[in-house]
Amino acid sequence: MSKQSRKKSSKTSGPARFAAKAVAKSSKVKSGSAKSGGVKSAAKSGASSKTPAKAGNKAAKPPVKATVKKTSAAKPTSESAPSPAGLAPGMKAHGFKLPRDGGGTASLADYAGQKLVLFFYPKANTPGCTKEAIDFTRLAQAFADSGTVVLGVSADSVKAQDNFRDKHALSVPLVSDERHEMLEAYGAWGEKSLYGRKFLGIIRSTVLIGRDGRIAKVWRNVKVDGHADAVLAAAKEL
């Protein structure tokens, strides 16, 4: 090959080489950007895939168990315990032994084989309770003739019962239940309401017990007028 033809060949191959280099460079840049874009998108993809994984891990953890601190149930007291559901005819009467007016005691066993009336009244020397006690005293002989003993029961002290008896010439024994034990047992202690205010107290009630020691009849939320006469009529029929 002549020098002239070699020069011509190098002249034509120079620009071609340059173009080839430019194309190679361009493809390299594109390849690199595509590569870096792929890496970034892969990174993003990895990041987004991690988030659900974490959430999945949290959901997979067992739930925290609720802890409840157990406290021992407070024993009911006469001040806080509600009255029992109530007595019903045929039930065995609850035994009791409590102080009474005059300094003695009264118990269920004292009246075994006799009919017994227990009238529970809220407070000595109040108008309703005074009238009720006087009515039972008025009929005391009629109750005795029917083989029935009558006892009045309240939460008043023995001293208050003595005063009540003397002031109104009462002949029926008056039992003092200051701890409300008998009152609660016979359902005569419970929630009351006065002028919209609720409180615990004695519910005016009467219980008739037969000769067999079982409940014969129960009166709740007693209205004083005519009550003693109604109880006497029930005792006579028993």
Short mmCIF file of C-alpha atoms in Angstrom, two decimals:
data_model
loop_
_atom_site.label_atom_id
_atom_site.label_comp_id
_atom_site.label_asym_id
_atom_site.label_seq_id
_atom_site.Cartn_x
_atom_site.Cartn_y
_atom_site.Cartn_z
CA MET A 1 0.00 0.00 0.00
CA SER A 2 1.26 3.45 -0.88
CA LYS A 3 1.79 6.21 1.65
CA GLN A 4 -1.01 8.21 0.08
CA SER A 5 -3.57 5.44 0.45
CA ARG A 6 -2.41 4.78 4.10
CA LYS A 7 -2.96 8.46 4.96
CA LYS A 8 -6.43 8.36 3.40
CA SER A 9 -7.31 5.29 5.32
CA SER A 10 -6.19 6.85 8.62
CA LYS A 11 -8.18 10.02 7.83
CA THR A 12 -11.39 8.07 7.28
CA SER A 13 -10.82 5.73 10.21
CA GLY A 14 -10.09 8.62 12.66
CA PRO A 15 -13.60 10.11 12.67
CA ALA A 16 -15.10 6.65 12.66
CA ARG A 17 -13.04 5.78 15.70
CA PHE A 18 -14.15 8.95 17.44
CA ALA A 19 -17.79 8.21 16.68
CA ALA A 20 -17.36 4.67 17.95
CA LYS A 21 -15.79 5.96 21.14
CA ALA A 22 -18.65 8.46 21.60
CA VAL A 23 -21.24 5.74 21.12
CA ALA A 24 -19.41 3.47 23.53
CA LYS A 25 -19.18 6.29 26.09
CA SER A 26 -22.86 7.12 25.67
CA SER A 27 -23.89 3.50 26.08
CA LYS A 28 -21.61 3.25 29.12
CA VAL A 29 -23.27 6.28 30.73
CA LYS A 30 -26.72 4.92 29.96
CA SER A 31 -25.70 1.55 31.23
CA GLY A 32 -24.31 3.15 34.39
CA SER A 33 -27.41 5.29 34.99
CA ALA A 34 -29.61 2.29 34.36
CA LYS A 35 -27.43 0.36 36.74
CA SER A 36 -27.57 3.02 39.42
CA GLY A 37 -31.30 3.44 38.82
CA GLY A 38 -31.73 -0.26 39.26
CA VAL A 39 -29.74 -0.19 42.46
CA LYS A 40 -31.79 2.71 43.78
CA SER A 41 -35.07 1.11 42.84
CA ALA A 42 -33.86 -2.13 44.34
CA ALA A 43 -32.94 -0.26 47.50
CA LYS A 44 -36.35 1.37 47.57
CA SER A 45 -37.95 -1.94 46.90
CA GLY A 46 -35.93 -3.45 49.73
CA ALA A 47 -36.92 -0.61 52.05
CA SER A 48 -40.60 -0.95 51.22
CA SER A 49 -40.43 -4.70 51.63
CA LYS A 50 -38.84 -4.27 55.04
CA THR A 51 -41.71 -2.15 56.33
CA PRO A 52 -44.41 -4.79 55.87
CA ALA A 53 -42.03 -7.36 57.24
CA LYS A 54 -41.68 -5.34 60.44
CA ALA A 55 -45.40 -4.85 60.63
CA GLY A 56 -45.86 -8.55 60.05
CA ASN A 57 -43.41 -9.33 62.84
CA LYS A 58 -45.29 -7.04 65.24
CA ALA A 59 -48.59 -8.63 64.38
CA ALA A 60 -47.09 -12.05 64.90
CA LYS A 61 -46.13 -11.25 68.50
CA PRO A 62 -48.55 -12.75 71.04
CA PRO A 63 -50.93 -10.17 72.64
CA VAL A 64 -50.05 -8.92 76.10
CA LYS A 65 -52.17 -10.67 78.67
CA ALA A 66 -54.41 -8.38 80.79
CA THR A 67 -53.56 -8.69 84.43
CA VAL A 68 -56.26 -8.31 86.99
CA LYS A 69 -55.31 -7.73 90.57
CA LYS A 70 -57.42 -9.97 92.71
CA THR A 71 -58.75 -8.43 95.88
CA SER A 72 -60.37 -10.33 98.64
CA ALA A 73 -64.10 -9.70 98.76
CA ALA A 74 -65.02 -7.54 101.71
CA LYS A 75 -67.16 -9.30 104.27
CA PRO A 76 -70.63 -7.82 104.40
CA THR A 77 -71.34 -5.78 107.50
CA SER A 78 -74.63 -4.66 108.96
CA GLU A 79 -73.83 -1.13 107.73
CA SER A 80 -73.14 -2.08 104.12
CA ALA A 81 -74.80 -5.43 103.40
CA PRO A 82 -78.05 -5.35 101.45
CA SER A 83 -81.08 -7.25 102.71
CA PRO A 84 -81.46 -10.87 101.56
CA ALA A 85 -83.95 -11.67 98.80
CA GLY A 86 -86.63 -12.25 101.47
CA LEU A 87 -88.40 -14.96 103.36
CA ALA A 88 -91.12 -17.12 101.90
CA PRO A 89 -93.82 -19.23 103.54
CA GLY A 90 -92.58 -22.72 104.36
CA MET A 91 -88.99 -21.64 105.05
CA LYS A 92 -87.49 -22.45 108.43
CA ALA A 93 -87.33 -19.40 110.71
CA HIS A 94 -83.85 -18.07 111.54
CA GLY A 95 -82.69 -18.65 115.09
CA PHE A 96 -81.80 -15.68 117.28
CA LYS A 97 -80.94 -14.74 120.85
CA LEU A 98 -80.83 -11.04 121.66
CA PRO A 99 -81.21 -8.71 124.66
CA ARG A 100 -84.69 -7.32 125.38
CA ASP A 101 -86.24 -4.64 127.50
CA GLY A 102 -85.93 -5.21 131.22
CA GLY A 103 -82.46 -6.78 130.92
CA GLY A 104 -83.37 -10.32 129.88
CA THR A 105 -82.96 -12.07 126.52
CA ALA A 106 -85.33 -13.40 123.87
CA SER A 107 -84.62 -16.32 121.55
CA LEU A 108 -86.49 -18.37 118.99
CA ALA A 109 -86.03 -21.45 121.19
CA ASP A 110 -87.96 -19.74 124.02
CA TYR A 111 -91.14 -19.93 121.93
CA ALA A 112 -90.83 -23.43 120.50
CA GLY A 113 -94.24 -24.98 119.88
CA GLN A 114 -95.97 -21.59 119.90
CA LYS A 115 -97.01 -19.24 117.13
CA LEU A 116 -94.77 -16.20 117.05
CA VAL A 117 -95.19 -12.71 115.55
CA LEU A 118 -92.08 -10.59 114.95
CA PHE A 119 -92.83 -6.98 114.04
CA PHE A 120 -89.77 -4.99 112.95
CA TYR A 121 -90.05 -1.23 113.43
CA PRO A 122 -87.57 1.53 112.42
CA LYS A 123 -87.19 3.53 115.64
CA ALA A 124 -88.64 3.70 119.12
CA ASN A 125 -90.75 6.73 120.04
CA THR A 126 -91.37 7.84 116.46
CA PRO A 127 -95.05 8.37 115.52
CA GLY A 128 -95.57 5.34 113.24
CA CYS A 129 -93.63 2.94 115.44
CA THR A 130 -95.42 4.17 118.58
CA LYS A 131 -98.85 3.61 117.03
CA GLU A 132 -97.86 0.13 115.80
CA ALA A 133 -96.51 -0.93 119.20
CA ILE A 134 -99.63 0.42 120.95
CA ASP A 135 -101.89 -1.51 118.51
CA PHE A 136 -100.08 -4.79 119.21
CA THR A 137 -100.30 -4.08 122.96
CA ARG A 138 -104.04 -3.42 122.62
CA LEU A 139 -104.47 -6.85 121.02
CA ALA A 140 -101.99 -8.66 123.29
CA GLN A 141 -104.68 -10.70 125.07
CA ALA A 142 -106.33 -11.71 121.81
CA PHE A 143 -102.95 -12.90 120.50
CA ALA A 144 -102.36 -14.87 123.73
CA ASP A 145 -105.80 -16.50 123.43
CA SER A 146 -104.84 -17.71 119.94
CA GLY A 147 -101.60 -19.21 121.28
CA THR A 148 -99.45 -16.48 119.71
CA VAL A 149 -96.59 -14.51 121.22
CA VAL A 150 -95.71 -11.03 119.86
CA LEU A 151 -92.20 -9.53 119.86
CA GLY A 152 -91.20 -6.05 118.66
CA VAL A 153 -87.69 -5.74 117.17
CA SER A 154 -85.61 -2.65 116.32
CA ALA A 155 -81.98 -1.51 116.36
CA ASP A 156 -82.55 0.67 119.44
CA SER A 157 -80.50 0.04 122.58
CA VAL A 158 -82.02 -1.76 125.56
CA LYS A 159 -82.15 1.56 127.41
CA ALA A 160 -84.14 3.12 124.56
CA GLN A 161 -86.49 0.12 124.52
CA ASP A 162 -87.05 0.47 128.27
CA ASN A 163 -87.93 4.13 127.80
CA PHE A 164 -90.25 3.28 124.91
CA ARG A 165 -92.07 0.63 126.99
CA ASP A 166 -92.47 2.84 130.06
CA LYS A 167 -93.55 5.95 128.15
CA HIS A 168 -96.38 4.18 126.30
CA ALA A 169 -97.21 1.36 128.77
CA LEU A 170 -96.32 -1.31 126.21
CA SER A 171 -96.83 -4.93 127.20
CA VAL A 172 -95.16 -6.67 124.25
CA PRO A 173 -91.47 -7.60 124.72
CA LEU A 174 -89.09 -5.29 122.79
CA VAL A 175 -85.92 -6.85 121.37
CA SER A 176 -82.72 -4.85 120.80
CA ASP A 177 -80.74 -5.75 117.66
CA GLU A 178 -78.07 -3.02 117.54
CA ARG A 179 -75.81 -5.07 115.25
CA HIS A 180 -78.65 -5.73 112.77
CA GLU A 181 -78.00 -9.47 112.75
CA MET A 182 -81.62 -10.53 113.20
CA LEU A 183 -82.87 -7.65 111.05
CA GLU A 184 -80.71 -8.79 108.13
CA ALA A 185 -81.60 -12.46 108.60
CA TYR A 186 -85.31 -11.62 108.35
CA GLY A 187 -84.88 -9.19 105.45
CA ALA A 188 -85.90 -6.17 107.53
CA TRP A 189 -82.64 -4.29 106.88
CA GLY A 190 -82.13 -2.76 103.45
CA GLU A 191 -82.17 0.25 101.17
CA LYS A 192 -84.76 2.93 101.85
CA SER A 193 -85.60 6.23 100.22
CA LEU A 194 -86.72 9.50 101.78
CA TYR A 195 -87.17 12.75 99.83
CA GLY A 196 -85.06 11.30 97.01
CA ARG A 197 -82.21 10.31 99.35
CA LYS A 198 -81.30 6.62 99.53
CA PHE A 199 -79.92 5.04 102.69
CA LEU A 200 -79.81 1.74 104.61
CA GLY A 201 -82.27 1.26 107.42
CA ILE A 202 -85.01 -0.87 108.93
CA ILE A 203 -87.86 -1.74 106.59
CA ARG A 204 -91.11 -1.96 108.52
CA SER A 205 -91.94 -5.67 108.26
CA THR A 206 -93.82 -8.39 110.13
CA VAL A 207 -93.24 -12.16 110.11
CA LEU A 208 -95.65 -14.80 111.39
CA ILE A 209 -94.02 -18.09 112.44
CA GLY A 210 -96.06 -21.27 112.92
CA ARG A 211 -95.84 -23.80 115.73
CA ASP A 212 -93.56 -25.92 113.53
CA GLY A 213 -90.93 -23.16 113.48
CA ARG A 214 -91.55 -22.32 109.81
CA ILE A 215 -92.53 -19.04 108.18
CA ALA A 216 -96.31 -18.84 107.74
CA LYS A 217 -96.70 -15.30 106.37
CA VAL A 218 -94.59 -12.20 105.65
CA TRP A 219 -95.68 -8.55 105.40
CA ARG A 220 -93.28 -6.06 103.77
CA ASN A 221 -93.35 -2.24 103.77
CA VAL A 222 -96.14 -2.31 106.31
CA LYS A 223 -98.77 0.42 106.59
CA VAL A 224 -99.49 0.83 110.29
CA ASP A 225 -103.23 1.48 110.20
CA GLY A 226 -105.11 -1.79 110.71
CA HIS A 227 -101.94 -3.88 110.46
CA ALA A 228 -102.02 -5.44 113.94
CA ASP A 229 -105.64 -6.55 113.38
CA ALA A 230 -104.68 -8.16 110.04
CA VAL A 231 -101.82 -10.06 111.70
CA LEU A 232 -104.16 -11.27 114.48
CA ALA A 233 -106.64 -12.59 111.91
CA ALA A 234 -103.82 -14.50 110.12
CA ALA A 235 -102.59 -15.94 113.46
CA LYS A 236 -106.08 -17.17 114.34
CA GLU A 237 -106.38 -18.96 110.99
CA LEU A 238 -102.99 -20.69 111.42
#
